[in-house]
């Protein structure tokens, strides 16, 4: 079993090296030579691509785009992925490598096709998360359930893993920005494809100096 992990990045030169180092160490410990990380540079202007290339790790590749859009970036990464299980997470690593590996093991053993993290799972923990971030996420997910009709508790959590047979469905999504997750989950549910939510330990302050690329009011 080979695992492909996609990381979309936009101006993440300051944090991408420690993130990749943590992930590579954890993956190599559990999956020796059976993994790859694909960094998709989403039109960065700070030489994020050059920073990743400078690591000179053959297991870590870079796809460079000239046009922004997280959905667009992830489809580019998934198109290049060779794993039997493919997933993605964010460059600031709000979900620790050991939790990603635990989710991978759980999906591999199960009959589910897709596994997604949920910050609102009863067993999830979000230490130090600001009330307004929690509130805006809850509002978005309420609207997603009400308007789109999805049933999951957290469509936007950046931990999603899927078996190879669902990669084609993921690549069929059209949304180019932040809301590709919602489109993908809506497709899964309407096609009756099994997915499962798992709890996460959420840490969005791993890199205190990093500023979020998401504008709550604008987006």
Tab-separated table of C-alpha atoms in Angstrom:
chain	number	residue	atom	x	y	z
A	1	UNK	CA	0.000	0.000	0.000
A	2	UNK	CA	1.371	3.400	-1.025
A	3	UNK	CA	0.120	6.648	0.475
A	4	UNK	CA	0.074	9.998	-1.344
A	5	UNK	CA	-0.326	13.142	0.751
A	6	UNK	CA	-1.114	16.397	-1.041
A	7	UNK	CA	-0.309	19.779	0.512
A	8	UNK	CA	-1.558	22.920	-1.257
A	9	UNK	CA	0.562	25.961	-0.454
A	10	UNK	CA	0.416	29.690	-1.027
A	11	UNK	CA	3.319	31.752	0.310
A	12	UNK	CA	4.310	29.180	2.940
A	13	UNK	CA	8.112	29.401	2.640
A	14	UNK	CA	8.423	30.208	6.352
A	15	UNK	CA	6.666	27.052	7.573
A	16	UNK	CA	6.871	24.465	4.812
A	17	UNK	CA	10.272	23.021	5.757
A	18	UNK	CA	9.402	22.149	9.385
A	19	UNK	CA	6.016	20.832	8.228
A	20	UNK	CA	7.572	18.580	5.600
A	21	UNK	CA	10.264	17.425	8.017
A	22	UNK	CA	7.692	16.387	10.622
A	23	UNK	CA	5.550	14.606	8.030
A	24	UNK	CA	8.435	12.850	6.291
A	25	UNK	CA	9.869	11.564	9.579
A	26	UNK	CA	6.488	10.211	10.687
A	27	UNK	CA	5.640	8.651	7.326
A	28	UNK	CA	9.033	7.001	6.933
A	29	UNK	CA	8.794	5.526	10.421
A	30	UNK	CA	5.419	3.892	9.722
A	31	UNK	CA	5.523	3.377	5.930
A	32	UNK	CA	9.154	2.933	4.881
A	33	UNK	CA	9.509	3.886	1.198
A	34	UNK	CA	5.738	3.546	0.675
A	35	UNK	CA	4.713	7.183	0.622
A	36	UNK	CA	5.018	10.423	-1.271
A	37	UNK	CA	4.241	14.044	-0.527
A	38	UNK	CA	3.146	16.310	-3.361
A	39	UNK	CA	3.372	20.020	-2.613
A	40	UNK	CA	1.235	22.100	-4.954
A	41	UNK	CA	2.476	25.678	-5.117
A	42	UNK	CA	-0.649	27.738	-5.627
A	43	UNK	CA	0.924	30.741	-7.428
A	44	UNK	CA	3.158	31.726	-4.495
A	45	UNK	CA	5.315	34.842	-4.705
A	46	UNK	CA	7.796	33.930	-1.942
A	47	UNK	CA	9.675	31.057	-3.640
A	48	UNK	CA	7.871	28.341	-1.704
A	49	UNK	CA	8.635	25.962	-4.592
A	50	UNK	CA	12.341	26.700	-4.422
A	51	UNK	CA	12.334	26.132	-0.681
A	52	UNK	CA	10.778	22.677	-1.120
A	53	UNK	CA	13.083	21.750	-4.002
A	54	UNK	CA	16.013	22.753	-1.812
A	55	UNK	CA	15.217	19.862	0.532
A	56	UNK	CA	16.397	17.493	-2.223
A	57	UNK	CA	14.105	14.683	-1.087
A	58	UNK	CA	12.999	12.442	-3.955
A	59	UNK	CA	9.900	11.450	-2.003
A	60	UNK	CA	8.696	15.066	-1.974
A	61	UNK	CA	7.722	16.595	-5.312
A	62	UNK	CA	6.421	20.019	-6.321
A	63	UNK	CA	3.691	20.983	-8.753
A	64	UNK	CA	3.714	24.708	-9.580
A	65	UNK	CA	0.575	26.563	-10.683
A	66	UNK	CA	0.330	30.071	-12.072
A	67	UNK	CA	-3.276	30.637	-10.997
A	68	UNK	CA	-4.573	30.601	-7.427
A	69	UNK	CA	-7.401	28.433	-6.115
A	70	UNK	CA	-7.249	25.718	-3.453
A	71	UNK	CA	-9.627	23.418	-5.310
A	72	UNK	CA	-7.587	23.849	-8.486
A	73	UNK	CA	-4.376	23.130	-6.571
A	74	UNK	CA	-5.685	19.961	-4.974
A	75	UNK	CA	-6.958	18.567	-8.262
A	76	UNK	CA	-3.485	19.135	-9.707
A	77	UNK	CA	-1.973	17.239	-6.795
A	78	UNK	CA	-4.477	14.396	-6.994
A	79	UNK	CA	-3.819	14.086	-10.729
A	80	UNK	CA	-0.136	13.499	-9.985
A	81	UNK	CA	-0.689	11.132	-7.032
A	82	UNK	CA	0.294	7.463	-7.373
A	83	UNK	CA	-0.906	6.159	-4.032
A	84	UNK	CA	-3.470	3.476	-3.282
A	85	UNK	CA	-4.802	5.928	-0.689
A	86	UNK	CA	-4.642	9.658	-1.386
A	87	UNK	CA	-5.283	12.464	1.051
A	88	UNK	CA	-4.540	16.058	1.845
A	89	UNK	CA	-3.851	18.394	4.711
A	90	UNK	CA	-2.812	22.020	5.186
A	91	UNK	CA	0.691	23.506	5.184
A	92	UNK	CA	0.411	24.798	8.762
A	93	UNK	CA	-0.226	21.243	9.954
A	94	UNK	CA	-3.232	21.828	12.245
A	95	UNK	CA	-3.618	18.037	12.477
A	96	UNK	CA	-0.499	16.261	13.718
A	97	UNK	CA	1.279	13.593	11.624
A	98	UNK	CA	0.431	10.816	14.075
A	99	UNK	CA	-3.274	11.580	13.687
A	100	UNK	CA	-2.955	11.523	9.906
A	101	UNK	CA	-1.293	8.120	10.159
A	102	UNK	CA	-3.980	6.854	12.541
A	103	UNK	CA	-6.658	7.960	10.081
A	104	UNK	CA	-4.777	6.254	7.248
A	105	UNK	CA	-4.603	2.979	9.188
A	106	UNK	CA	-8.297	3.203	10.062
A	107	UNK	CA	-9.314	3.758	6.440
A	108	UNK	CA	-7.102	0.946	5.190
A	109	UNK	CA	-8.782	-1.525	7.570
A	110	UNK	CA	-12.355	-0.383	6.939
A	111	UNK	CA	-14.960	-0.794	4.219
A	112	UNK	CA	-15.339	2.976	3.947
A	113	UNK	CA	-14.108	4.680	0.783
A	114	UNK	CA	-13.506	8.107	2.301
A	115	UNK	CA	-12.492	9.305	5.744
A	116	UNK	CA	-12.779	12.941	6.816
A	117	UNK	CA	-11.727	14.732	9.967
A	118	UNK	CA	-14.296	16.676	11.945
A	119	UNK	CA	-13.531	19.423	14.418
A	120	UNK	CA	-17.101	19.046	15.693
A	121	UNK	CA	-16.967	15.317	16.378
A	122	UNK	CA	-17.901	14.696	20.045
A	123	UNK	CA	-14.380	13.395	20.716
A	124	UNK	CA	-12.508	16.212	18.978
A	125	UNK	CA	-10.428	18.718	20.919
A	126	UNK	CA	-9.639	22.287	19.810
A	127	UNK	CA	-7.426	23.843	22.506
A	128	UNK	CA	-6.937	27.572	22.165
A	129	UNK	CA	-9.196	28.057	19.167
A	130	UNK	CA	-10.788	31.504	19.148
A	131	UNK	CA	-14.549	31.676	19.716
A	132	UNK	CA	-15.140	33.602	16.494
A	133	UNK	CA	-13.405	30.910	14.432
A	134	UNK	CA	-15.505	28.218	16.103
A	135	UNK	CA	-18.645	30.271	15.545
A	136	UNK	CA	-17.935	30.995	11.881
A	137	UNK	CA	-17.191	27.318	11.215
A	138	UNK	CA	-20.397	26.250	12.948
A	139	UNK	CA	-22.382	28.790	10.935
A	140	UNK	CA	-20.855	27.634	7.657
A	141	UNK	CA	-21.581	23.993	8.408
A	142	UNK	CA	-25.137	24.824	9.467
A	143	UNK	CA	-25.672	26.580	6.127
A	144	UNK	CA	-24.060	23.657	4.273
A	145	UNK	CA	-26.469	21.204	5.897
A	146	UNK	CA	-29.479	23.491	5.403
A	147	UNK	CA	-28.877	24.688	1.851
A	148	UNK	CA	-26.835	21.928	0.224
A	149	UNK	CA	-28.245	19.075	2.275
A	150	UNK	CA	-25.039	17.364	3.398
A	151	UNK	CA	-25.159	15.495	6.685
A	152	UNK	CA	-21.538	15.630	7.925
A	153	UNK	CA	-20.680	17.890	10.839
A	154	UNK	CA	-17.597	19.558	9.337
A	155	UNK	CA	-17.143	19.858	5.579
A	156	UNK	CA	-14.029	22.067	5.697
A	157	UNK	CA	-11.646	20.218	8.031
A	158	UNK	CA	-8.330	19.758	6.151
A	159	UNK	CA	-8.022	16.044	6.753
A	160	UNK	CA	-9.527	13.970	3.990
A	161	UNK	CA	-8.318	10.566	2.840
A	162	UNK	CA	-9.762	8.375	0.127
A	163	UNK	CA	-9.135	5.065	-1.537
A	164	UNK	CA	-7.932	5.101	-5.125
A	165	UNK	CA	-11.380	4.362	-6.580
A	166	UNK	CA	-12.716	7.735	-5.371
A	167	UNK	CA	-9.893	9.865	-6.768
A	168	UNK	CA	-11.699	10.059	-10.114
A	169	UNK	CA	-14.779	11.470	-8.366
A	170	UNK	CA	-12.640	14.023	-6.544
A	171	UNK	CA	-11.112	15.087	-9.855
A	172	UNK	CA	-14.604	15.613	-11.286
A	173	UNK	CA	-15.283	18.516	-8.901
A	174	UNK	CA	-15.461	21.989	-10.473
A	175	UNK	CA	-15.126	24.383	-7.523
A	176	UNK	CA	-11.757	26.157	-7.763
A	177	UNK	CA	-11.586	27.916	-4.397
A	178	UNK	CA	-12.151	27.059	-0.731
A	179	UNK	CA	-15.456	25.250	-1.148
A	180	UNK	CA	-14.382	22.216	-3.180
A	181	UNK	CA	-14.736	20.137	0.048
A	182	UNK	CA	-18.442	20.850	0.179
A	183	UNK	CA	-18.904	19.930	-3.477
A	184	UNK	CA	-17.001	16.658	-3.033
A	185	UNK	CA	-18.946	15.642	0.083
A	186	UNK	CA	-22.256	16.493	-1.595
A	187	UNK	CA	-21.290	14.245	-4.525
A	188	UNK	CA	-20.314	11.393	-2.204
A	189	UNK	CA	-23.542	11.543	-0.233
A	190	UNK	CA	-25.796	11.817	-3.264
A	191	UNK	CA	-24.076	8.832	-4.875
A	192	UNK	CA	-24.329	6.805	-1.651
A	193	UNK	CA	-20.562	6.341	-1.347
A	194	UNK	CA	-19.561	5.410	2.203
A	195	UNK	CA	-17.612	7.995	4.190
A	196	UNK	CA	-16.814	8.322	7.856
A	197	UNK	CA	-16.010	11.231	10.141
A	198	UNK	CA	-13.245	10.891	12.739
A	199	UNK	CA	-12.265	13.146	15.651
A	200	UNK	CA	-9.181	15.343	15.499
A	201	UNK	CA	-6.900	17.179	17.876
A	202	UNK	CA	-6.936	20.627	16.241
A	203	UNK	CA	-3.937	22.950	16.592
A	204	UNK	CA	-4.031	25.991	14.338
A	205	UNK	CA	-1.294	27.726	16.354
A	206	UNK	CA	1.610	25.405	15.557
A	207	UNK	CA	3.282	28.384	13.886
A	208	UNK	CA	2.229	31.443	15.928
A	209	UNK	CA	3.726	33.959	13.491
A	210	UNK	CA	1.886	32.555	10.487
A	211	UNK	CA	-1.214	34.407	9.333
A	212	UNK	CA	-4.185	32.527	7.944
A	213	UNK	CA	-4.826	32.858	4.202
A	214	UNK	CA	-8.574	32.660	4.849
A	215	UNK	CA	-10.556	35.859	5.316
A	216	UNK	CA	-13.603	34.935	7.385
A	217	UNK	CA	-15.790	37.827	6.223
A	218	UNK	CA	-14.706	37.842	2.569
A	219	UNK	CA	-14.737	34.082	2.009
